Tab-separated table of C-alpha atoms in Angstrom:
chain	number	residue	atom	x	y	z
A	5	MET	CA	159.753	101.180	129.544
A	6	GLY	CA	163.484	102.016	129.555
A	7	LYS	CA	164.405	105.230	131.365
A	8	ASN	CA	160.874	105.707	132.561
A	9	LYS	CA	160.913	102.607	134.710
A	10	LYS	CA	161.863	104.579	137.832
A	11	SER	CA	158.948	106.968	137.378
A	12	ILE	CA	156.568	104.047	136.805
A	13	TYR	CA	157.710	102.370	140.050
A	14	ILE	CA	157.209	105.604	141.926
A	15	LEU	CA	153.751	106.011	140.427
A	16	VAL	CA	152.791	102.489	141.476
A	17	PHE	CA	154.162	102.957	144.980
A	18	SER	CA	152.279	106.257	145.376
A	19	ASN	CA	149.021	104.755	144.305
A	20	PHE	CA	149.522	101.804	146.625
A	21	LEU	CA	149.870	104.255	149.535
A	22	ILE	CA	146.724	106.211	148.649
A	23	CYS	CA	144.681	103.011	148.228
A	24	LEU	CA	146.084	101.672	151.452
A	25	GLY	CA	144.786	104.869	153.060
A	26	ILE	CA	141.382	104.330	151.462
A	27	GLY	CA	141.282	100.738	152.704
A	28	LEU	CA	142.317	101.712	156.268
A	29	VAL	CA	138.979	103.429	156.980
A	30	ILE	CA	136.651	100.619	155.677
A	31	PRO	CA	136.327	98.673	158.977
A	32	VAL	CA	135.746	101.906	160.976
A	33	THR	CA	132.403	102.740	159.402
A	34	PRO	CA	130.277	100.879	161.958
A	35	PHE	CA	132.046	102.688	164.808
A	36	ILE	CA	131.218	106.056	163.232
A	37	LYS	CA	127.590	104.973	162.812
A	38	ASN	CA	127.205	103.818	166.391
A	39	GLU	CA	129.175	106.615	167.959
A	40	TYR	CA	127.068	109.413	166.370
A	41	HIS	CA	123.811	107.434	166.108
A	42	PHE	CA	123.581	107.816	162.342
A	43	THR	CA	121.020	105.780	160.410
A	44	THR	CA	122.004	103.282	157.714
A	45	SER	CA	120.529	105.595	155.080
A	46	GLN	CA	122.657	108.499	156.315
A	47	MET	CA	125.729	106.319	156.018
A	48	GLY	CA	124.610	105.300	152.543
A	49	VAL	CA	124.340	108.963	151.537
A	50	MET	CA	127.814	109.530	152.926
A	51	THR	CA	129.150	106.771	150.700
A	52	SER	CA	127.203	107.955	147.680
A	53	LEU	CA	128.536	111.500	148.044
A	54	PHE	CA	132.079	110.171	147.595
A	55	ALA	CA	131.100	108.272	144.365
A	56	PHE	CA	129.035	111.208	143.085
A	57	ALA	CA	131.935	113.665	143.547
A	58	GLN	CA	134.094	111.215	141.598
A	59	PHE	CA	131.514	111.092	138.853
A	60	VAL	CA	131.219	114.847	138.493
A	61	ALA	CA	134.955	115.650	138.763
A	62	SER	CA	136.632	112.838	136.847
A	63	PRO	CA	136.137	114.073	133.223
A	64	ILE	CA	136.862	117.646	134.215
A	65	VAL	CA	140.057	116.698	136.003
A	66	GLY	CA	140.992	114.372	133.161
A	67	LYS	CA	140.700	117.171	130.606
A	68	MET	CA	142.657	119.503	132.926
A	69	SER	CA	145.524	116.963	133.245
A	70	ASP	CA	145.754	116.818	129.444
A	71	LYS	CA	146.449	120.611	129.509
A	72	ILE	CA	148.583	121.225	132.593
A	73	GLY	CA	150.295	117.851	133.042
A	74	ARG	CA	149.661	114.715	135.118
A	75	LYS	CA	152.060	115.252	137.987
A	76	PRO	CA	150.609	118.514	139.403
A	77	VAL	CA	147.058	116.990	139.370
A	78	ILE	CA	148.248	113.813	141.155
A	79	VAL	CA	150.206	115.695	143.766
A	80	PHE	CA	147.318	118.121	144.459
A	81	GLY	CA	144.910	115.187	144.621
A	82	LEU	CA	147.075	113.401	147.194
A	83	PHE	CA	147.314	116.618	149.250
A	84	THR	CA	143.518	117.088	148.998
A	85	TYR	CA	142.944	113.501	150.187
A	86	MET	CA	145.003	114.263	153.276
A	87	ILE	CA	142.694	117.211	154.009
A	88	SER	CA	139.647	114.936	153.582
A	89	GLU	CA	140.931	112.391	156.031
A	90	PHE	CA	141.950	114.933	158.628
A	91	ILE	CA	138.531	116.611	158.445
A	92	PHE	CA	136.885	113.177	158.917
A	93	ALA	CA	139.169	112.507	161.900
A	94	VAL	CA	137.951	115.692	163.725
A	95	ALA	CA	134.386	115.703	162.457
A	96	THR	CA	131.497	115.372	164.983
A	97	THR	CA	128.415	116.275	162.896
A	98	LEU	CA	126.885	114.725	159.766
A	99	PRO	CA	127.378	117.786	157.479
A	100	ILE	CA	131.134	117.805	158.266
A	101	PHE	CA	131.414	114.098	157.667
A	102	ASN	CA	129.633	114.654	154.293
A	103	ILE	CA	131.936	117.484	153.353
A	104	SER	CA	134.919	115.209	154.094
A	105	ARG	CA	133.508	112.512	151.778
A	106	ILE	CA	132.888	115.011	148.947
A	107	ILE	CA	136.493	116.234	149.206
A	108	GLY	CA	137.636	112.603	149.317
A	109	GLY	CA	135.734	111.836	146.145
A	110	LEU	CA	137.250	114.871	144.385
A	111	SER	CA	140.761	113.827	145.410
A	112	ASP	CA	140.204	110.222	144.252
A	113	ALA	CA	139.056	111.627	140.842
A	114	MET	CA	142.349	113.535	140.646
A	115	VAL	CA	144.635	110.639	141.579
A	116	ILE	CA	143.374	107.418	140.039
A	117	PRO	CA	142.411	108.258	136.419
A	118	THR	CA	145.345	110.685	136.153
A	119	SER	CA	147.729	107.927	137.320
A	120	MET	CA	146.382	105.644	134.647
A	121	ALA	CA	146.791	108.380	132.054
A	122	LEU	CA	150.445	109.034	133.198
A	123	GLY	CA	151.166	105.333	133.187
A	124	SER	CA	149.988	105.341	129.580
A	125	ASP	CA	152.124	108.396	128.770
A	126	LEU	CA	155.253	106.726	130.113
A	127	THR	CA	154.912	103.520	128.139
A	128	THR	CA	154.802	102.255	124.575
A	129	LEU	CA	151.972	100.145	123.281
A	130	LYS	CA	154.152	97.080	123.920
A	131	ASP	CA	154.462	97.719	127.668
A	132	ARG	CA	151.045	99.376	128.242
A	133	ALA	CA	149.240	96.298	129.480
A	134	LYS	CA	152.015	95.420	131.928
A	135	VAL	CA	152.000	98.931	133.532
A	136	ILE	CA	148.159	99.085	133.685
A	137	GLY	CA	148.289	95.730	135.389
A	138	TRP	CA	150.818	97.004	137.896
A	139	LEU	CA	148.722	100.042	138.676
A	140	SER	CA	145.591	97.897	139.044
A	141	ALA	CA	147.567	95.607	141.428
A	142	ALA	CA	148.635	98.669	143.438
A	143	PHE	CA	145.034	99.745	143.788
A	144	SER	CA	143.933	96.185	144.705
A	145	GLY	CA	146.847	95.614	147.069
A	146	GLY	CA	146.159	98.832	149.040
A	147	LEU	CA	142.468	98.017	149.285
A	148	ILE	CA	143.204	94.455	150.305
A	149	LEU	CA	145.773	95.203	153.032
A	150	GLY	CA	144.102	98.397	154.241
A	151	PRO	CA	141.078	96.966	156.060
A	152	GLY	CA	143.142	94.543	158.141
A	153	LEU	CA	145.595	97.260	159.153
A	154	GLY	CA	142.684	99.637	159.784
A	155	GLY	CA	141.139	97.120	162.136
A	156	ILE	CA	144.352	96.995	164.117
A	157	LEU	CA	144.711	100.745	164.262
A	158	ALA	CA	141.061	101.112	165.338
A	159	GLY	CA	142.032	99.257	168.515
A	160	ILE	CA	143.897	102.429	169.491
A	161	SER	CA	140.996	104.700	168.507
A	162	TYR	CA	138.418	104.513	165.816
A	163	LYS	CA	139.736	107.828	164.493
A	164	THR	CA	143.346	106.620	164.275
A	165	PRO	CA	142.995	105.054	160.816
A	166	PHE	CA	141.907	108.462	159.398
A	167	TRP	CA	144.967	110.220	160.868
A	168	VAL	CA	147.217	107.477	159.483
A	169	ALA	CA	145.497	107.624	156.005
A	170	GLY	CA	146.148	111.360	155.963
A	171	VAL	CA	149.818	110.935	156.863
A	172	LEU	CA	150.200	108.238	154.177
A	173	SER	CA	148.597	110.595	151.628
A	174	ILE	CA	150.890	113.607	152.334
A	175	THR	CA	153.869	111.239	152.379
A	176	SER	CA	152.861	109.965	148.951
A	177	ALA	CA	152.355	113.544	147.678
A	178	ILE	CA	155.873	114.599	148.839
A	179	PHE	CA	157.403	111.407	147.432
A	180	THR	CA	155.668	111.967	144.080
A	181	GLN	CA	156.579	115.653	143.821
A	182	ILE	CA	160.247	114.998	144.460
A	183	PHE	CA	160.939	111.850	142.502
A	184	LEU	CA	158.332	111.448	139.758
A	185	LYS	CA	159.375	112.627	136.321
A	186	GLU	CA	156.967	113.229	133.483
A	187	ASN	CA	159.025	112.071	130.578
A	188	LYS	CA	156.864	111.531	127.573
A	189	GLU	CA	159.647	110.726	125.139
A	190	VAL	CA	158.580	107.120	124.743
A	191	ILE	CA	156.184	107.389	121.821
A	192	GLU	CA	157.324	105.187	118.990
A	193	LEU	CA	157.723	106.807	115.581
A	194	GLU	CA	154.650	105.168	114.128
A	195	GLU	CA	152.575	106.303	117.091
A	196	ALA	CA	153.739	109.847	116.651
A	197	GLU	CA	152.853	109.852	112.963
A	198	ALA	CA	149.418	108.385	113.639
A	199	GLU	CA	148.881	111.072	116.227
A	200	LYS	CA	149.658	113.843	113.791
A	201	LYS	CA	147.242	112.427	111.255
A	202	ALA	CA	144.476	112.110	113.836
A	203	ALA	CA	144.801	115.793	114.851
A	204	GLU	CA	142.480	115.230	117.758
A	205	LYS	CA	141.129	118.295	119.565
A	206	GLY	CA	140.716	116.692	123.024
A	207	THR	CA	137.021	117.220	123.401
A	208	ILE	CA	134.477	114.764	124.739
A	209	ARG	CA	132.798	114.726	121.335
A	210	SER	CA	136.160	113.661	119.699
A	211	ILE	CA	136.319	110.429	121.726
A	212	LEU	CA	132.662	109.449	121.471
A	213	THR	CA	132.983	107.166	118.448
A	214	LEU	CA	130.840	104.038	118.352
A	215	PRO	CA	133.492	101.623	119.573
A	216	MET	CA	134.560	104.066	122.329
A	217	VAL	CA	130.961	104.438	123.481
A	218	MET	CA	130.729	100.648	123.636
A	219	LEU	CA	133.949	100.427	125.638
A	220	PHE	CA	132.726	103.098	128.004
A	221	GLY	CA	129.503	101.144	128.325
A	222	MET	CA	131.518	98.045	129.269
A	223	ILE	CA	133.262	100.099	131.988
A	224	LEU	CA	129.857	101.047	133.368
A	225	VAL	CA	128.614	97.501	133.173
A	226	SER	CA	131.705	95.983	134.830
A	227	SER	CA	131.569	98.416	137.787
A	228	PHE	CA	127.781	97.994	138.025
A	229	GLY	CA	128.137	94.210	137.919
A	230	LEU	CA	130.967	94.075	140.420
A	231	GLN	CA	129.196	96.369	142.937
A	232	GLY	CA	125.880	94.703	142.269
A	233	PHE	CA	127.492	91.392	143.131
A	234	GLU	CA	129.940	92.455	145.867
A	235	SER	CA	127.734	94.902	147.850
A	236	ILE	CA	125.365	92.183	148.978
A	237	TYR	CA	127.717	89.235	148.792
A	238	SER	CA	128.236	88.815	152.561
A	239	ILE	CA	124.528	89.139	153.256
A	240	TYR	CA	123.587	86.788	150.438
A	241	VAL	CA	125.941	83.889	151.309
A	242	ASN	CA	125.093	84.313	154.945
A	243	GLN	CA	121.347	84.122	154.358
A	244	VAL	CA	121.316	81.512	151.646
A	245	PHE	CA	124.288	79.296	152.453
A	246	ASN	CA	124.877	80.151	156.191
A	247	PHE	CA	128.426	81.368	155.596
A	248	GLY	CA	130.048	82.558	158.827
A	249	LEU	CA	132.316	85.619	159.026
A	250	SER	CA	135.395	83.391	159.062
A	251	THR	CA	134.383	81.738	155.777
A	252	ILE	CA	133.607	85.081	154.131
A	253	ALA	CA	136.964	86.486	155.308
A	254	LEU	CA	138.737	83.401	153.903
A	255	VAL	CA	137.082	83.813	150.478
A	256	LEU	CA	137.952	87.500	150.323
A	257	THR	CA	141.541	86.848	151.427
A	258	LEU	CA	142.000	84.140	148.771
A	259	ASN	CA	140.534	86.554	146.234
A	260	GLY	CA	143.004	89.233	147.210
A	261	ILE	CA	145.941	86.831	146.787
A	262	ILE	CA	144.665	85.626	143.379
A	263	SER	CA	143.956	89.193	142.286
A	264	LEU	CA	147.569	90.338	142.949
A	265	ILE	CA	148.986	87.323	141.134
A	266	LEU	CA	146.714	87.882	138.098
A	267	GLN	CA	147.359	91.576	137.807
A	268	VAL	CA	151.093	91.582	138.530
A	269	ALA	CA	152.293	88.341	137.016
A	270	ALA	CA	149.704	87.119	134.571
A	271	PHE	CA	147.847	90.081	133.061
A	272	ASN	CA	150.509	91.128	130.563
A	273	TRP	CA	151.153	87.539	129.511
A	274	ILE	CA	147.435	86.904	128.928
A	275	ILE	CA	147.129	90.080	126.892
A	276	SER	CA	150.158	89.121	124.762
A	277	LYS	CA	148.546	85.722	124.075
A	278	ILE	CA	144.897	86.537	123.373
A	279	GLY	CA	144.581	90.361	123.291
A	280	GLU	CA	142.449	92.753	125.254
A	281	MET	CA	139.123	92.163	123.449
A	282	ARG	CA	139.239	88.431	123.699
A	283	LEU	CA	140.063	88.665	127.403
A	284	ILE	CA	137.159	91.084	127.931
A	285	SER	CA	134.787	88.698	126.138
A	286	ILE	CA	135.927	85.676	128.206
A	287	ALA	CA	135.747	87.642	131.449
A	288	PHE	CA	132.135	88.733	130.771
A	289	LEU	CA	131.108	85.171	129.835
A	290	LEU	CA	132.757	83.569	132.904
A	291	SER	CA	131.374	86.106	135.318
A	292	ALA	CA	127.829	85.721	133.907
A	293	ILE	CA	128.011	81.952	134.135
A	294	CYS	CA	129.345	81.914	137.673
A	295	VAL	CA	126.966	84.552	139.037
A	296	PHE	CA	124.107	82.411	137.781
A	297	TRP	CA	125.880	79.300	139.148
A	298	ILE	CA	125.793	80.779	142.688
A	299	THR	CA	121.994	81.180	142.526
A	300	GLN	CA	121.740	77.443	141.697
A	301	ALA	CA	124.562	76.122	143.929
A	302	HIS	CA	124.013	73.503	146.626
A	303	SER	CA	127.357	73.400	148.480
A	304	HIS	CA	129.865	75.795	149.961
A	305	ILE	CA	132.632	74.624	147.653
A	306	GLU	CA	130.534	75.501	144.606
A	307	VAL	CA	129.891	78.984	145.938
A	308	ILE	CA	133.535	79.589	146.858
A	309	VAL	CA	134.807	78.392	143.436
A	310	ALA	CA	132.168	80.509	141.571
A	311	THR	CA	133.002	83.544	143.745
A	312	LEU	CA	136.727	83.347	143.094
A	313	VAL	CA	136.111	83.010	139.320
A	314	ILE	CA	133.808	86.022	139.363
A	315	PHE	CA	136.184	88.292	141.280
A	316	SER	CA	139.106	87.082	139.129
A	317	SER	CA	137.179	87.853	135.941
A	318	PHE	CA	136.443	91.381	137.123
A	319	ASP	CA	140.060	91.827	138.248
A	320	LEU	CA	141.130	91.143	134.634
A	321	LEU	CA	138.192	92.758	132.925
A	322	ARG	CA	138.668	96.344	134.243
A	323	PRO	CA	142.401	96.656	133.432
A	324	ALA	CA	141.801	95.033	129.990
A	325	ILE	CA	139.116	97.621	129.109
A	326	THR	CA	141.334	100.404	130.491
A	327	THR	CA	144.329	99.207	128.452
A	328	LEU	CA	142.215	99.156	125.243
A	329	LEU	CA	140.920	102.615	125.971
A	330	THR	CA	144.400	104.011	126.473
A	331	LYS	CA	145.452	102.700	123.046
A	332	SER	CA	142.676	104.635	121.329
A	333	SER	CA	144.109	108.102	121.666
A	334	ARG	CA	147.517	109.333	122.864
A	335	SER	CA	146.495	112.993	123.224
A	336	ASN	CA	143.268	112.424	125.176
A	337	GLN	CA	144.534	110.151	127.971
A	338	GLY	CA	143.381	112.361	130.826
A	339	LEU	CA	139.927	112.869	129.355
A	340	ILE	CA	139.557	109.161	128.555
A	341	ASN	CA	140.634	108.030	132.003
A	342	GLY	CA	138.413	110.703	133.541
A	343	MET	CA	135.423	109.334	131.684
A	344	ASN	CA	136.468	105.890	132.767
A	345	MET	CA	136.448	106.940	136.425
A	346	SER	CA	133.144	108.794	136.085
A	347	LEU	CA	131.381	105.763	134.595
A	348	THR	CA	132.904	103.524	137.260
A	349	SER	CA	131.518	105.856	139.890
A	350	VAL	CA	128.028	105.677	138.368
A	351	GLY	CA	128.212	101.864	138.525
A	352	ASN	CA	129.480	102.058	142.095
A	353	VAL	CA	126.388	104.100	143.002
A	354	ILE	CA	123.744	102.254	141.014
A	355	GLY	CA	124.879	98.657	141.656
A	356	PRO	CA	124.444	98.596	145.434
A	357	LEU	CA	121.180	100.547	145.303
A	358	MET	CA	119.774	98.089	142.704
A	359	SER	CA	120.932	94.969	144.539
A	360	GLY	CA	119.668	96.207	147.898
A	361	ALA	CA	116.189	96.985	146.537
A	362	LEU	CA	115.910	93.724	144.598
A	363	MET	CA	117.084	91.621	147.538
A	364	ASP	CA	114.309	93.022	149.674
A	365	TRP	CA	111.924	91.690	146.982
A	366	ASN	CA	113.627	88.291	146.393
A	367	THR	CA	116.957	86.946	147.554
A	368	HIS	CA	118.080	85.733	144.117
A	369	TYR	CA	116.777	88.612	141.961
A	370	PRO	CA	119.918	90.822	142.227
A	371	TYR	CA	122.178	88.103	140.908
A	372	LEU	CA	119.745	87.036	138.192
A	373	VAL	CA	119.639	90.671	136.903
A	374	VAL	CA	123.450	90.895	137.033
A	375	THR	CA	123.658	87.660	135.109
A	376	VAL	CA	121.478	89.011	132.311
A	377	ILE	CA	123.443	92.284	132.077
A	378	LEU	CA	126.802	90.441	131.948
A	379	ALA	CA	125.519	87.994	129.317
A	380	LEU	CA	124.319	90.918	127.141
A	381	SER	CA	127.701	92.554	127.603
A	382	TYR	CA	129.359	89.372	126.403
A	383	LEU	CA	127.287	89.483	123.213
A	384	LEU	CA	128.217	93.169	122.760
A	385	THR	CA	131.898	92.301	122.607
A	386	PHE	CA	131.322	90.538	119.274
A	387	ILE	CA	130.127	93.838	117.801
A	388	VAL	CA	133.085	95.812	119.196
A	389	ARG	CA	135.561	93.254	117.879
A	390	LYS	CA	134.614	94.181	114.295
A	391	HIS	CA	135.903	97.751	114.659
A	392	PRO	CA	139.350	98.576	113.239
A	393	LEU	CA	140.514	99.876	116.605
A	394	VAL	CA	140.097	96.448	118.083
A	395	GLN	CA	141.074	94.470	114.999
A	396	ALA	CA	144.402	96.231	114.926
A	397	GLU	CA	145.339	94.839	118.377
């Protein structure tokens, strides 16, 4: 990383702040629903609008960041997120709440994939996995700490977390604007030569090679699988295994701690030992086995162990796929990470809808479907491994 280490640390810190702001508002949703007498479906639409805005904007924003630079897009995204939170804090009608969520989804599309792209710009292939792991840990850390802090702030007023999230966002924007440097002079000589030979044009068509399509498919599957599993987890373990709120909270807290350790301390070491593709394959296999295990479990300990393995697998799976994607093309980082975010958003929308519908039919059906999809993805990794892009790693 060398002289870009300071910029990387600033990038990680800024992303931690924005994700902390996102996490702050999670526990407040029931208060909004009850205060304004919204239905569950209306709250669902509100959530979907956020993900849909991400889906639409991410590839466009990614392409734009390839042209005008990462820093302006990130700073504008942070500023836009502040506007979104402040609108939500003063909103009193459903249309205004929905507008806030759309703006929030647009801002998220500007910040997260562009940050991944900039992290890639600032590193060599040798350090790429480490930095992607740090950024993933910043996202996870903010989302893990945010809900607890949001619950405390909601004791003052249920709108307080939104005001605080807005302040954190503008603070992060100012911090990023002043201190972040976009120094791209880290490309090793062989990388630069390979880039000249590639002569990529930066279009969506230019990145849609067979292995890239498969990797993008894995991004969709991983987000779909995680949301399909996570969105009904509390309901599932409560209905099937009689988990109380304290047990669920304990499991999620343990997962948060393990996630930070894996992404900060272990991810780069694992990649250096077995490579991205092998890690992706193992993560799909373990998650498939353990999702099925939960449907057959008979004790709380079995469920807890399986749950922690599943979440840990996903915590390693997503940054591993992202790292492999970033190595595929130096000139198309914004576009690639934008596509990454768009497909993640699709999975985030489809997963909960699928699981909710199937659970009304049969309690175990959602997890059985997720198991099949993850198992098929594991088999797909053997095809992707044969491509030169992967074999070279």
